Amino acid sequence: MYAQHEAQGLYLEDYVIGKEYVSQSRTITEADVVNFAGLSGDFNPLHMDETFAKQGIFGTRIAHGALGFIISTGLSNMMGIAEGTTIAFLECTVKYPAPLKIGDTVRVVLVPTEVKHSSKPGKGILKQNVKLVNQDDVCVMESDQTLMIKARE
C-alpha cells in the first residue's frame, strides 16, 4: 500500500486577511511565448510578429495575457501555501492593466481578502486577490479568486 500525500499548505484558519504572500520571481522568455502559442493555438501577430507588433501601441511583441495568468498560478503553487490543502478553484476574474513583455521578471503578490467556513466541517471558502507584478513593480495581471480550502474544523 502506498503512503498518502501529506498536506503541507495552509489551512483555512492559517490565512491572514490582508497579509501579502509573495512568490519567487521568474523571467518571461521567448520560449514561454512560443510554447504557449503552440499549446493554445493563439498565434496572434501581437505575440508572434515583431514587424507587425512594432506598429502597435506597445512598440514590440507582448506575451499573451492568459500566459501571465497561467504563470501566476504556477508561481502561487511554488509558494507551497496551497499544497495539499486546496480542494477546488471555484471562480476568478482577471484584469490586465499593463502589458506583459518578453524579458519581464515577474512575481506574485497574493492577499487573502475573505475566509469563511462551510456549513460542512473540514472545508471553507478563501477569497484572494492575486497580482502578477513585474521588475518595475507594475501590475501586469490582477485576479480576484475564490477557492475551496481544507479547514481544521
mmCIF file of C-alpha atoms in Angstrom:
data_model
loop_
_atom_site.group_PDB
_atom_site.id
_atom_site.type_symbol
_atom_site.label_atom_id
_atom_site.label_comp_id
_atom_site.label_asym_id
_atom_site.label_seq_id
_atom_site.Cartn_x
_atom_site.Cartn_y
_atom_site.Cartn_z
ATOM 1 C CA MET A 1 0.000 0.000 0.000
ATOM 2 C CA TYR A 2 1.274 3.454 -0.923
ATOM 3 C CA ALA A 3 1.524 6.302 1.569
ATOM 4 C CA GLN A 4 -0.838 9.216 1.014
ATOM 5 C CA HIS A 5 0.423 12.744 0.299
ATOM 6 C CA GLU A 6 0.512 14.815 3.453
ATOM 7 C CA ALA A 7 -0.780 18.383 3.115
ATOM 8 C CA GLN A 8 1.950 20.993 3.555
ATOM 9 C CA GLY A 9 -0.130 24.063 2.712
ATOM 10 C CA LEU A 10 -2.061 26.486 4.845
ATOM 11 C CA TYR A 11 -5.468 25.508 6.170
ATOM 12 C CA LEU A 12 -8.324 27.988 6.022
ATOM 13 C CA GLU A 13 -7.661 29.135 9.603
ATOM 14 C CA ASP A 14 -3.989 29.867 8.805
ATOM 15 C CA TYR A 15 -4.616 32.586 6.217
ATOM 16 C CA VAL A 16 -4.190 36.137 7.492
ATOM 17 C CA ILE A 17 -6.578 38.626 5.894
ATOM 18 C CA GLY A 18 -4.610 41.466 4.316
ATOM 19 C CA LYS A 19 -1.211 39.755 4.599
ATOM 20 C CA GLU A 20 0.936 39.786 1.445
ATOM 21 C CA TYR A 21 2.263 36.372 0.464
ATOM 22 C CA VAL A 22 4.994 36.937 -2.157
ATOM 23 C CA SER A 23 6.383 34.330 -4.548
ATOM 24 C CA GLN A 24 9.816 33.940 -6.021
ATOM 25 C CA SER A 25 10.386 35.627 -9.403
ATOM 26 C CA ARG A 26 10.774 34.274 -12.911
ATOM 27 C CA THR A 27 11.592 35.862 -16.251
ATOM 28 C CA ILE A 28 9.216 35.651 -19.206
ATOM 29 C CA THR A 29 11.148 34.128 -22.098
ATOM 30 C CA GLU A 30 10.757 33.796 -25.839
ATOM 31 C CA ALA A 31 10.302 30.069 -25.255
ATOM 32 C CA ASP A 32 7.390 30.761 -22.896
ATOM 33 C CA VAL A 33 5.576 32.779 -25.580
ATOM 34 C CA VAL A 34 6.284 30.313 -28.394
ATOM 35 C CA ASN A 35 5.309 27.283 -26.300
ATOM 36 C CA PHE A 36 2.110 28.964 -25.091
ATOM 37 C CA ALA A 37 1.181 29.897 -28.675
ATOM 38 C CA GLY A 38 1.684 26.274 -29.719
ATOM 39 C CA LEU A 39 -0.308 24.916 -26.794
ATOM 40 C CA SER A 40 -3.177 27.405 -27.044
ATOM 41 C CA GLY A 41 -3.255 27.873 -30.825
ATOM 42 C CA ASP A 42 -3.081 31.662 -30.303
ATOM 43 C CA PHE A 43 -0.642 32.875 -32.951
ATOM 44 C CA ASN A 44 -1.904 36.463 -32.921
ATOM 45 C CA PRO A 45 0.749 38.657 -34.599
ATOM 46 C CA LEU A 46 0.760 40.852 -31.482
ATOM 47 C CA HIS A 47 2.614 37.955 -29.838
ATOM 48 C CA MET A 48 4.392 36.347 -32.795
ATOM 49 C CA ASP A 49 5.287 39.005 -35.417
ATOM 50 C CA GLU A 50 7.786 41.694 -34.350
ATOM 51 C CA THR A 51 7.323 43.761 -37.526
ATOM 52 C CA PHE A 52 3.561 43.841 -37.000
ATOM 53 C CA ALA A 53 3.849 44.494 -33.255
ATOM 54 C CA LYS A 54 6.297 47.402 -33.708
ATOM 55 C CA GLN A 55 3.470 49.318 -35.395
ATOM 56 C CA GLY A 56 1.123 48.785 -32.433
ATOM 57 C CA ILE A 57 0.691 50.741 -29.213
ATOM 58 C CA PHE A 58 3.303 48.693 -27.305
ATOM 59 C CA GLY A 59 6.045 49.057 -29.934
ATOM 60 C CA THR A 60 7.059 45.415 -29.596
ATOM 61 C CA ARG A 61 5.607 41.951 -29.189
ATOM 62 C CA ILE A 62 3.964 41.212 -25.868
ATOM 63 C CA ALA A 63 3.249 37.939 -24.112
ATOM 64 C CA HIS A 64 -0.270 36.530 -24.067
ATOM 65 C CA GLY A 65 -2.374 37.814 -21.173
ATOM 66 C CA ALA A 66 -3.523 34.272 -20.467
ATOM 67 C CA LEU A 67 0.134 33.221 -20.236
ATOM 68 C CA GLY A 68 0.554 35.737 -17.417
ATOM 69 C CA PHE A 69 -2.432 34.247 -15.615
ATOM 70 C CA ILE A 70 -1.084 30.709 -16.029
ATOM 71 C CA ILE A 71 2.363 31.754 -14.805
ATOM 72 C CA SER A 72 0.717 33.383 -11.778
ATOM 73 C CA THR A 73 -0.895 30.051 -10.876
ATOM 74 C CA GLY A 74 2.485 28.324 -11.140
ATOM 75 C CA LEU A 75 4.256 30.919 -9.023
ATOM 76 C CA SER A 76 1.435 30.733 -6.470
ATOM 77 C CA ASN A 77 1.763 26.962 -6.344
ATOM 78 C CA MET A 78 5.542 27.196 -5.888
ATOM 79 C CA MET A 79 4.965 29.168 -2.655
ATOM 80 C CA GLY A 80 3.636 25.939 -1.115
ATOM 81 C CA ILE A 81 0.836 27.648 0.799
ATOM 82 C CA ALA A 82 -1.840 25.740 -1.123
ATOM 83 C CA GLU A 83 -0.023 22.406 -1.360
ATOM 84 C CA GLY A 84 -2.420 19.634 -0.458
ATOM 85 C CA THR A 85 -4.995 21.968 1.126
ATOM 86 C CA THR A 86 -6.734 23.384 -1.948
ATOM 87 C CA ILE A 87 -9.869 21.409 -2.754
ATOM 88 C CA ALA A 88 -11.093 23.394 -5.770
ATOM 89 C CA PHE A 89 -10.520 26.592 -7.735
ATOM 90 C CA LEU A 90 -14.092 27.911 -7.946
ATOM 91 C CA GLU A 91 -14.067 31.309 -9.620
ATOM 92 C CA CYS A 92 -11.915 34.182 -10.813
ATOM 93 C CA THR A 93 -11.969 37.489 -12.611
ATOM 94 C CA VAL A 94 -8.862 38.660 -14.445
ATOM 95 C CA LYS A 95 -7.715 42.131 -15.474
ATOM 96 C CA TYR A 96 -4.634 43.106 -17.474
ATOM 97 C CA PRO A 97 -3.740 46.693 -16.500
ATOM 98 C CA ALA A 98 -0.353 46.682 -18.298
ATOM 99 C CA PRO A 99 1.340 44.547 -20.960
ATOM 100 C CA LEU A 100 3.424 41.511 -20.052
ATOM 101 C CA LYS A 101 6.628 41.775 -22.056
ATOM 102 C CA ILE A 102 9.183 39.196 -23.073
ATOM 103 C CA GLY A 103 12.078 39.747 -20.672
ATOM 104 C CA ASP A 104 9.894 40.912 -17.768
ATOM 105 C CA THR A 105 10.750 39.332 -14.434
ATOM 106 C CA VAL A 106 7.532 38.754 -12.532
ATOM 107 C CA ARG A 107 6.401 37.659 -9.089
ATOM 108 C CA VAL A 108 3.035 37.031 -7.467
ATOM 109 C CA VAL A 109 1.656 39.083 -4.604
ATOM 110 C CA LEU A 110 -1.255 37.168 -3.080
ATOM 111 C CA VAL A 111 -3.511 38.794 -0.466
ATOM 112 C CA PRO A 112 -6.333 36.881 1.273
ATOM 113 C CA THR A 113 -9.440 39.083 1.377
ATOM 114 C CA GLU A 114 -12.032 36.800 2.998
ATOM 115 C CA VAL A 115 -12.182 33.486 4.834
ATOM 116 C CA LYS A 116 -15.469 31.722 5.523
ATOM 117 C CA HIS A 117 -16.104 28.283 6.995
ATOM 118 C CA SER A 118 -18.522 25.996 5.201
ATOM 119 C CA SER A 119 -21.585 24.583 6.922
ATOM 120 C CA LYS A 120 -19.887 21.214 6.368
ATOM 121 C CA PRO A 121 -16.826 20.549 8.535
ATOM 122 C CA GLY A 122 -13.347 20.324 7.071
ATOM 123 C CA LYS A 123 -13.612 22.973 4.380
ATOM 124 C CA GLY A 124 -14.325 26.595 3.659
ATOM 125 C CA ILE A 125 -14.012 29.415 1.163
ATOM 126 C CA LEU A 126 -10.930 31.577 0.651
ATOM 127 C CA LYS A 127 -11.199 34.735 -1.417
ATOM 128 C CA GLN A 128 -7.906 36.217 -2.516
ATOM 129 C CA ASN A 129 -6.506 38.966 -4.702
ATOM 130 C CA VAL A 130 -3.556 37.889 -6.823
ATOM 131 C CA LYS A 131 -1.310 40.335 -8.659
ATOM 132 C CA LEU A 132 1.421 39.487 -11.136
ATOM 133 C CA VAL A 133 3.963 42.276 -10.717
ATOM 134 C CA ASN A 134 6.994 42.963 -12.911
ATOM 135 C CA GLN A 135 10.514 44.093 -12.044
ATOM 136 C CA ASP A 136 9.370 47.742 -12.017
ATOM 137 C CA ASP A 137 6.553 46.964 -9.542
ATOM 138 C CA VAL A 138 3.982 47.394 -12.328
ATOM 139 C CA CYS A 139 0.957 45.125 -12.037
ATOM 140 C CA VAL A 140 0.538 43.272 -15.349
ATOM 141 C CA MET A 141 -2.294 40.983 -14.210
ATOM 142 C CA GLU A 142 -4.759 41.122 -11.345
ATOM 143 C CA SER A 143 -7.169 38.386 -10.399
ATOM 144 C CA ASP A 144 -9.806 38.085 -7.690
ATOM 145 C CA GLN A 145 -10.181 34.388 -6.944
ATOM 146 C CA THR A 146 -12.401 32.095 -4.905
ATOM 147 C CA LEU A 147 -11.054 28.736 -3.722
ATOM 148 C CA MET A 148 -12.363 25.932 -1.560
ATOM 149 C CA ILE A 149 -9.729 25.134 1.063
ATOM 150 C CA LYS A 150 -9.379 22.445 3.711
ATOM 151 C CA ALA A 151 -10.201 23.626 7.218
ATOM 152 C CA ARG A 152 -9.247 22.082 10.537
ATOM 153 C CA GLU A 153 -12.812 22.436 11.860
#
